[in-house]
PDB file of C-alpha atoms in Angstrom:
ATOM      1  CA  LEU R   1     137.525 123.972  94.231  1.00 62.00           C
ATOM      2  CA  GLU R   2     136.608 120.293  94.648  1.00 70.00           C
ATOM      3  CA  GLU R   3     134.496 121.162  97.724  1.00 71.00           C
ATOM      4  CA  ALA R   4     132.854 124.310  96.118  1.00 60.00           C
ATOM      5  CA  ALA R   5     132.071 121.817  93.273  1.00 63.00           C
ATOM      6  CA  PHE R   6     130.379 119.214  95.646  1.00 63.00           C
ATOM      7  CA  GLN R   7     128.303 122.092  97.435  1.00 62.00           C
ATOM      8  CA  LEU R   8     127.039 123.336  94.195  1.00 54.00           C
ATOM      9  CA  GLN R   9     125.942 119.610  93.085  1.00 64.00           C
ATOM     10  CA  GLN R  10     124.170 119.270  96.495  1.00 62.00           C
ATOM     11  CA  ILE R  11     122.188 122.525  95.867  1.00 58.00           C
ATOM     12  CA  PHE R  12     121.328 121.563  92.282  1.00 58.00           C
ATOM     13  CA  ARG R  13     120.077 118.228  93.680  1.00 59.00           C
ATOM     14  CA  ILE R  14     118.113 119.656  96.187  1.00 64.00           C
ATOM     15  CA  ASP R  15     116.787 122.334  94.113  1.00 83.00           C
ATOM     16  CA  ILE R  16     115.613 119.751  91.564  1.00 86.00           C
ATOM     17  CA  SER R  17     113.906 117.734  94.366  1.00 89.00           C
ATOM     18  CA  ILE R  18     112.033 120.578  95.535  1.00 89.00           C
ATOM     19  CA  ALA R  19     110.886 121.417  91.922  1.00 88.00           C
ATOM     20  CA  LEU R  20     109.737 117.827  91.487  1.00 90.00           C
ATOM     21  CA  ASN R  21     108.038 117.708  94.755  1.00 92.00           C
ATOM     22  CA  ILE R  22     106.192 121.124  93.948  1.00 91.00           C
ATOM     23  CA  LEU R  23     105.097 119.704  90.529  1.00 91.00           C
ATOM     24  CA  GLY R  24     104.059 116.555  92.055  1.00 94.00           C
ATOM     25  CA  ILE R  25     101.525 118.506  94.453  1.00 94.00           C
ATOM     26  CA  GLU R  26     100.428 120.743  91.494  1.00 92.00           C
ATOM     27  CA  SER R  27      99.787 117.471  89.492  1.00 93.00           C
ATOM     28  CA  MET R  28      97.913 116.017  92.308  1.00 96.00           C
ATOM     29  CA  ARG R  29      95.783 118.988  92.746  1.00 95.00           C
ATOM     30  CA  ALA R  30      95.034 118.956  88.853  1.00 95.00           C
ATOM     31  CA  GLY R  31      93.807 115.416  89.005  1.00 96.00           C
ATOM     32  CA  HIS R  32      96.821 114.016  87.328  1.00 96.00           C
ATOM     33  CA  CYS R  33      97.703 111.527  90.075  1.00 97.00           C
ATOM     34  CA  ARG R  34      99.947 109.210  88.046  1.00 97.00           C
ATOM     35  CA  THR R  35     102.101 112.269  87.035  1.00 96.00           C
ATOM     36  CA  GLY R  36     102.060 113.373  90.528  1.00 96.00           C
ATOM     37  CA  TYR R  37     103.367 110.127  92.032  1.00 97.00           C
ATOM     38  CA  THR R  38     105.998 110.009  89.223  1.00 96.00           C
ATOM     39  CA  CYS R  39     107.270 113.341  90.243  1.00 95.00           C
ATOM     40  CA  PHE R  40     107.029 112.714  94.067  1.00 97.00           C
ATOM     41  CA  LYS R  41     109.119 109.154  93.388  1.00 97.00           C
ATOM     42  CA  LEU R  42     111.789 110.959  91.310  1.00 95.00           C
ATOM     43  CA  ALA R  43     112.398 113.504  94.298  1.00 95.00           C
ATOM     44  CA  ALA R  44     112.178 110.706  96.954  1.00 97.00           C
ATOM     45  CA  ASP R  45     114.668 108.649  95.087  1.00 94.00           C
ATOM     46  CA  ARG R  46     117.062 111.634  95.548  1.00 92.00           C
ATOM     47  CA  GLY R  47     116.370 111.533  99.162  1.00 93.00           C
ATOM     48  CA  TYR R  48     114.110 114.456  99.603  1.00 94.00           C
ATOM     49  CA  SER R  49     111.908 113.578 102.819  1.00 96.00           C
ATOM     50  CA  LYS R  50     108.794 115.617 101.957  1.00 97.00           C
ATOM     51  CA  ALA R  51     108.551 113.835  98.617  1.00 97.00           C
ATOM     52  CA  GLN R  52     109.437 110.396 100.416  1.00 98.00           C
ATOM     53  CA  PHE R  53     106.364 111.311 102.603  1.00 98.00           C
ATOM     54  CA  ASN R  54     104.214 112.181  99.698  1.00 98.00           C
ATOM     55  CA  VAL R  55     105.233 108.967  97.836  1.00 98.00           C
ATOM     56  CA  GLY R  56     104.061 107.144 101.173  1.00 98.00           C
ATOM     57  CA  LEU R  57     100.862 108.980 101.230  1.00 98.00           C
ATOM     58  CA  CYS R  58     100.321 107.756  97.533  1.00 98.00           C
ATOM     59  CA  TYR R  59     100.877 104.220  98.401  1.00 98.00           C
ATOM     60  CA  GLU R  60      98.671 104.381 101.381  1.00 97.00           C
ATOM     61  CA  HIS R  61      95.836 105.920  99.515  1.00 97.00           C
ATOM     62  CA  GLY R  62      96.238 104.166  96.201  1.00 97.00           C
ATOM     63  CA  ARG R  63      96.914 107.487  94.409  1.00 97.00           C
ATOM     64  CA  GLY R  64      98.745 107.403  90.939  1.00 97.00           C
ATOM     65  CA  THR R  65      99.975 103.845  91.931  1.00 97.00           C
ATOM     66  CA  GLU R  66      98.655 100.626  93.600  1.00 97.00           C
ATOM     67  CA  LYS R  67      97.745 100.611  97.260  1.00 97.00           C
ATOM     68  CA  ASP R  68     100.570  99.129  99.123  1.00 97.00           C
ATOM     69  CA  LEU R  69     100.965  99.529 102.926  1.00 96.00           C
ATOM     70  CA  GLU R  70     104.346  97.984 103.026  1.00 96.00           C
ATOM     71  CA  GLN R  71     105.601 100.306 100.206  1.00 97.00           C
ATOM     72  CA  ALA R  72     104.024 103.350 102.242  1.00 98.00           C
ATOM     73  CA  ALA R  73     105.710 102.366 105.487  1.00 97.00           C
ATOM     74  CA  PHE R  74     108.957 102.155 103.666  1.00 97.00           C
ATOM     75  CA  TYR R  75     109.041 105.590 102.422  1.00 98.00           C
ATOM     76  CA  TYR R  76     107.185 106.766 105.809  1.00 98.00           C
ATOM     77  CA  CYS R  77     110.385 105.141 107.474  1.00 97.00           C
ATOM     78  CA  HIS R  78     112.818 107.007 105.084  1.00 97.00           C
ATOM     79  CA  ALA R  79     111.084 110.463 105.696  1.00 98.00           C
ATOM     80  CA  ALA R  80     110.901 109.790 109.632  1.00 98.00           C
ATOM     81  CA  ARG R  81     114.751 109.229 109.517  1.00 97.00           C
ATOM     82  CA  SER R  82     114.897 112.789 108.285  1.00 96.00           C
ATOM     83  CA  CYS R  83     112.860 113.948 111.181  1.00 96.00           C
ATOM     84  CA  HIS R  84     109.538 114.729 109.135  1.00 97.00           C
ATOM     85  CA  PRO R  85     107.107 114.958 111.801  1.00 98.00           C
ATOM     86  CA  MET R  86     104.056 113.826 109.879  1.00 98.00           C
ATOM     87  CA  ALA R  87     105.816 110.643 108.341  1.00 98.00           C
ATOM     88  CA  GLN R  88     107.222 109.957 112.146  1.00 98.00           C
ATOM     89  CA  TYR R  89     103.358 109.813 113.054  1.00 98.00           C
ATOM     90  CA  ARG R  90     102.353 107.559 110.100  1.00 97.00           C
ATOM     91  CA  TYR R  91     105.434 105.437 110.766  1.00 97.00           C
ATOM     92  CA  GLY R  92     104.824 104.993 114.095  1.00 96.00           C
ATOM     93  CA  ARG R  93     101.211 104.203 113.796  1.00 95.00           C
ATOM     94  CA  TYR R  94     102.071 101.661 111.094  1.00 95.00           C
ATOM     95  CA  LEU R  95     104.434 100.119 113.608  1.00 93.00           C
ATOM     96  CA  LEU R  96     101.792  99.714 116.238  1.00 90.00           C
ATOM     97  CA  GLN R  97      99.169  98.550 114.114  1.00 89.00           C
ATOM     98  CA  HIS R  98     101.353  95.953 112.206  1.00 86.00           C
ATOM     99  CA  SER R  99     103.774  94.663 114.668  1.00 73.00           C
ATOM    100  CA  PRO R 100     102.098  95.354 118.090  1.00 62.00           C
ATOM    101  CA  ALA R 101     103.444  92.233 119.695  1.00 62.00           C
ATOM    102  CA  GLN R 102     107.192  93.099 119.103  1.00 66.00           C
ATOM    103  CA  TRP R 103     108.364  95.067 122.081  1.00 67.00           C
ATOM    104  CA  ASP R 104     111.037  96.824 119.843  1.00 74.00           C
ATOM    105  CA  GLY R 105     108.931  97.724 117.030  1.00 73.00           C
ATOM    106  CA  GLN R 106     106.386  99.323 119.838  1.00 84.00           C
ATOM    107  CA  HIS R 107     109.122 101.076 121.507  1.00 87.00           C
ATOM    108  CA  ARG R 108     110.357 102.533 118.297  1.00 92.00           C
ATOM    109  CA  ALA R 109     106.741 103.389 117.301  1.00 93.00           C
ATOM    110  CA  VAL R 110     106.079 105.267 120.677  1.00 93.00           C
ATOM    111  CA  THR R 111     109.551 106.933 120.331  1.00 95.00           C
ATOM    112  CA  LEU R 112     108.570 108.217 116.966  1.00 97.00           C
ATOM    113  CA  LEU R 113     104.810 109.316 117.721  1.00 97.00           C
ATOM    114  CA  GLU R 114     106.199 111.271 120.931  1.00 97.00           C
ATOM    115  CA  GLU R 115     108.695 113.240 118.592  1.00 97.00           C
ATOM    116  CA  ALA R 116     105.859 113.782 116.227  1.00 98.00           C
ATOM    117  CA  ALA R 117     103.674 114.982 119.300  1.00 97.00           C
ATOM    118  CA  LYS R 118     106.541 117.398 120.420  1.00 97.00           C
ATOM    119  CA  ALA R 119     106.563 118.733 117.051  1.00 97.00           C
ATOM    120  CA  GLY R 120     102.927 119.823 117.207  1.00 96.00           C
ATOM    121  CA  ILE R 121     101.153 116.973 115.224  1.00 97.00           C
ATOM    122  CA  THR R 122      97.755 117.034 116.548  1.00 97.00           C
ATOM    123  CA  GLU R 123      97.192 113.355 115.075  1.00 97.00           C
ATOM    124  CA  ALA R 124     100.140 112.080 117.075  1.00 97.00           C
ATOM    125  CA  GLN R 125      99.116 113.794 120.378  1.00 97.00           C
ATOM    126  CA  ALA R 126      95.562 112.305 120.011  1.00 97.00           C
ATOM    127  CA  TYR R 127      96.863 108.788 119.166  1.00 96.00           C
ATOM    128  CA  LEU R 128      99.166 108.827 121.952  1.00 96.00           C
ATOM    129  CA  GLY R 129      96.571 109.925 124.306  1.00 95.00           C
ATOM    130  CA  VAL R 130      94.451 107.005 123.661  1.00 94.00           C
ATOM    131  CA  PHE R 131      97.299 104.590 123.453  1.00 93.00           C
ATOM    132  CA  TYR R 132      98.346 105.535 127.013  1.00 94.00           C
ATOM    133  CA  MET R 133      94.592 105.480 128.368  1.00 92.00           C
ATOM    134  CA  ARG R 134      93.800 101.984 126.652  1.00 87.00           C
ATOM    135  CA  GLY R 135      97.444 100.030 126.857  1.00 73.00           C
ATOM    136  CA  LEU R 136      97.969  96.884 128.596  1.00 67.00           C
ATOM    137  CA  GLN R 137      99.430  98.967 131.420  1.00 76.00           C
ATOM    138  CA  PRO R 138      97.504 102.218 131.239  1.00 83.00           C
ATOM    139  CA  GLN R 139      99.238 105.320 131.980  1.00 91.00           C
ATOM    140  CA  GLU R 140      96.359 107.639 132.540  1.00 93.00           C
ATOM    141  CA  LYS R 141      98.233 111.052 133.630  1.00 93.00           C
ATOM    142  CA  ARG R 142     100.559 110.685 130.400  1.00 94.00           C
ATOM    143  CA  GLY R 143      97.503 109.814 128.399  1.00 95.00           C
ATOM    144  CA  LEU R 144      95.497 112.905 129.718  1.00 96.00           C
ATOM    145  CA  LYS R 145      98.829 115.004 128.936  1.00 96.00           C
ATOM    146  CA  TYR R 146      98.421 114.174 125.331  1.00 97.00           C
ATOM    147  CA  LEU R 147      94.726 114.357 125.084  1.00 97.00           C
ATOM    148  CA  LEU R 148      94.924 117.812 126.382  1.00 96.00           C
ATOM    149  CA  LEU R 149      97.729 118.952 123.864  1.00 96.00           C
ATOM    150  CA  ALA R 150      95.623 117.543 120.920  1.00 97.00           C
ATOM    151  CA  ALA R 151      92.184 119.251 122.607  1.00 97.00           C
ATOM    152  CA  ASN R 152      93.963 122.490 123.017  1.00 96.00           C
ATOM    153  CA  SER R 153      94.994 122.366 119.048  1.00 95.00           C
ATOM    154  CA  GLY R 154      91.317 122.202 118.247  1.00 95.00           C
ATOM    155  CA  ASP R 155      90.802 118.307 118.268  1.00 96.00           C
ATOM    156  CA  ALA R 156      87.311 117.795 119.233  1.00 96.00           C
ATOM    157  CA  GLN R 157      87.566 113.948 119.840  1.00 96.00           C
ATOM    158  CA  SER R 158      90.276 114.643 122.116  1.00 97.00           C
ATOM    159  CA  ARG R 159      88.317 117.125 124.169  1.00 97.00           C
ATOM    160  CA  TYR R 160      85.630 114.463 124.584  1.00 96.00           C
ATOM    161  CA  HIS R 161      88.075 112.124 125.938  1.00 96.00           C
ATOM    162  CA  VAL R 162      89.280 114.764 128.226  1.00 97.00           C
ATOM    163  CA  GLY R 163      85.723 114.823 129.326  1.00 96.00           C
ATOM    164  CA  VAL R 164      85.744 111.265 129.907  1.00 95.00           C
ATOM    165  CA  CYS R 165      88.700 111.513 131.918  1.00 95.00           C
ATOM    166  CA  TYR R 166      87.194 114.312 134.127  1.00 96.00           C
ATOM    167  CA  GLU R 167      83.792 112.294 134.568  1.00 95.00           C
ATOM    168  CA  GLN R 168      85.606 109.037 135.483  1.00 94.00           C
ATOM    169  CA  GLY R 169      88.780 110.410 137.360  1.00 95.00           C
ATOM    170  CA  LEU R 170      91.222 109.034 134.971  1.00 93.00           C
ATOM    171  CA  GLY R 171      94.638 110.727 135.524  1.00 92.00           C
ATOM    172  CA  VAL R 172      92.882 113.393 137.211  1.00 94.00           C
ATOM    173  CA  GLN R 173      90.689 114.298 140.312  1.00 95.00           C
ATOM    174  CA  GLN R 174      87.120 113.297 139.187  1.00 95.00           C
ATOM    175  CA  SER R 175      85.005 116.607 138.497  1.00 95.00           C
ATOM    176  CA  LEU R 176      81.704 116.689 136.840  1.00 94.00           C
ATOM    177  CA  ALA R 177      81.771 120.401 136.356  1.00 95.00           C
ATOM    178  CA  GLN R 178      84.929 119.990 134.297  1.00 96.00           C
ATOM    179  CA  ALA R 179      83.546 116.998 132.404  1.00 95.00           C
ATOM    180  CA  LEU R 180      80.781 119.107 131.387  1.00 95.00           C
ATOM    181  CA  ARG R 181      82.900 122.048 130.310  1.00 96.00           C
ATOM    182  CA  HIS R 182      84.875 119.734 128.066  1.00 96.00           C
ATOM    183  CA  TYR R 183      81.899 117.725 126.842  1.00 96.00           C
ATOM    184  CA  ARG R 184      80.286 121.288 125.934  1.00 96.00           C
ATOM    185  CA  GLU R 185      83.498 122.539 123.867  1.00 96.00           C
ATOM    186  CA  ALA R 186      83.856 119.124 122.159  1.00 96.00           C
ATOM    187  CA  ALA R 187      79.988 119.280 121.341  1.00 96.00           C
ATOM    188  CA  ALA R 188      80.012 122.668 120.220  1.00 96.00           C
ATOM    189  CA  ALA R 189      82.965 121.706 117.774  1.00 95.00           C
ATOM    190  CA  GLY R 190      80.554 119.137 116.384  1.00 95.00           C
ATOM    191  CA  ASN R 191      81.566 115.938 118.277  1.00 94.00           C
ATOM    192  CA  SER R 192      78.637 113.435 118.172  1.00 95.00           C
ATOM    193  CA  HIS R 193      80.000 111.504 121.318  1.00 95.00           C
ATOM    194  CA  ALA R 194      80.015 114.647 123.471  1.00 95.00           C
ATOM    195  CA  GLN R 195      76.643 115.732 122.217  1.00 94.00           C
ATOM    196  CA  GLU R 196      75.199 112.385 123.336  1.00 93.00           C
ATOM    197  CA  ARG R 197      76.853 112.446 126.570  1.00 91.00           C
ATOM    198  CA  LEU R 198      75.224 115.870 127.276  1.00 92.00           C
ATOM    199  CA  ARG R 199      71.828 114.626 126.386  1.00 89.00           C
ATOM    200  CA  LEU R 200      72.350 111.601 128.909  1.00 83.00           C
TER     201      LEU R 200
END
């Protein structure tokens, strides 16, 4: 009986968190940012990862509350621990941008970004592609792998970078024909760098 009561409490707690998060989303859409933030925060404090991510967004962009990147990172971190892919991406990016010199922070950031990329987050795939291409010790084949994933998900900037890889032979055998194909696809999707490259 105690176990059944505990299970009911858990379901009730989760249902309230889901309802608060939905109410927060609707409030934001209606332009009531402060109300939206309050709803997200109530659900986040109950441990609901989607609301924790939304509170992070509120702090990152200053919607409904003061802009505070450290608070944003705090909530992204909590949501990332629950395997929220977009939170993994945002928290990983935060760690790389704000503690790049610390090896353990960088290692954790890359792990989070790779988990988000595997979950299909295009932004994480694109970020990792550029990260591996431009790092202190470039890993061109690994970078190209992530750029292709992002490009195949429709990211025109990544498609342009794949063209650069083929043009310069980075992580792949140099091929101007392949470079042109990728530049054309990126240009058709509106990428100005690819359009400029084709003009040259």
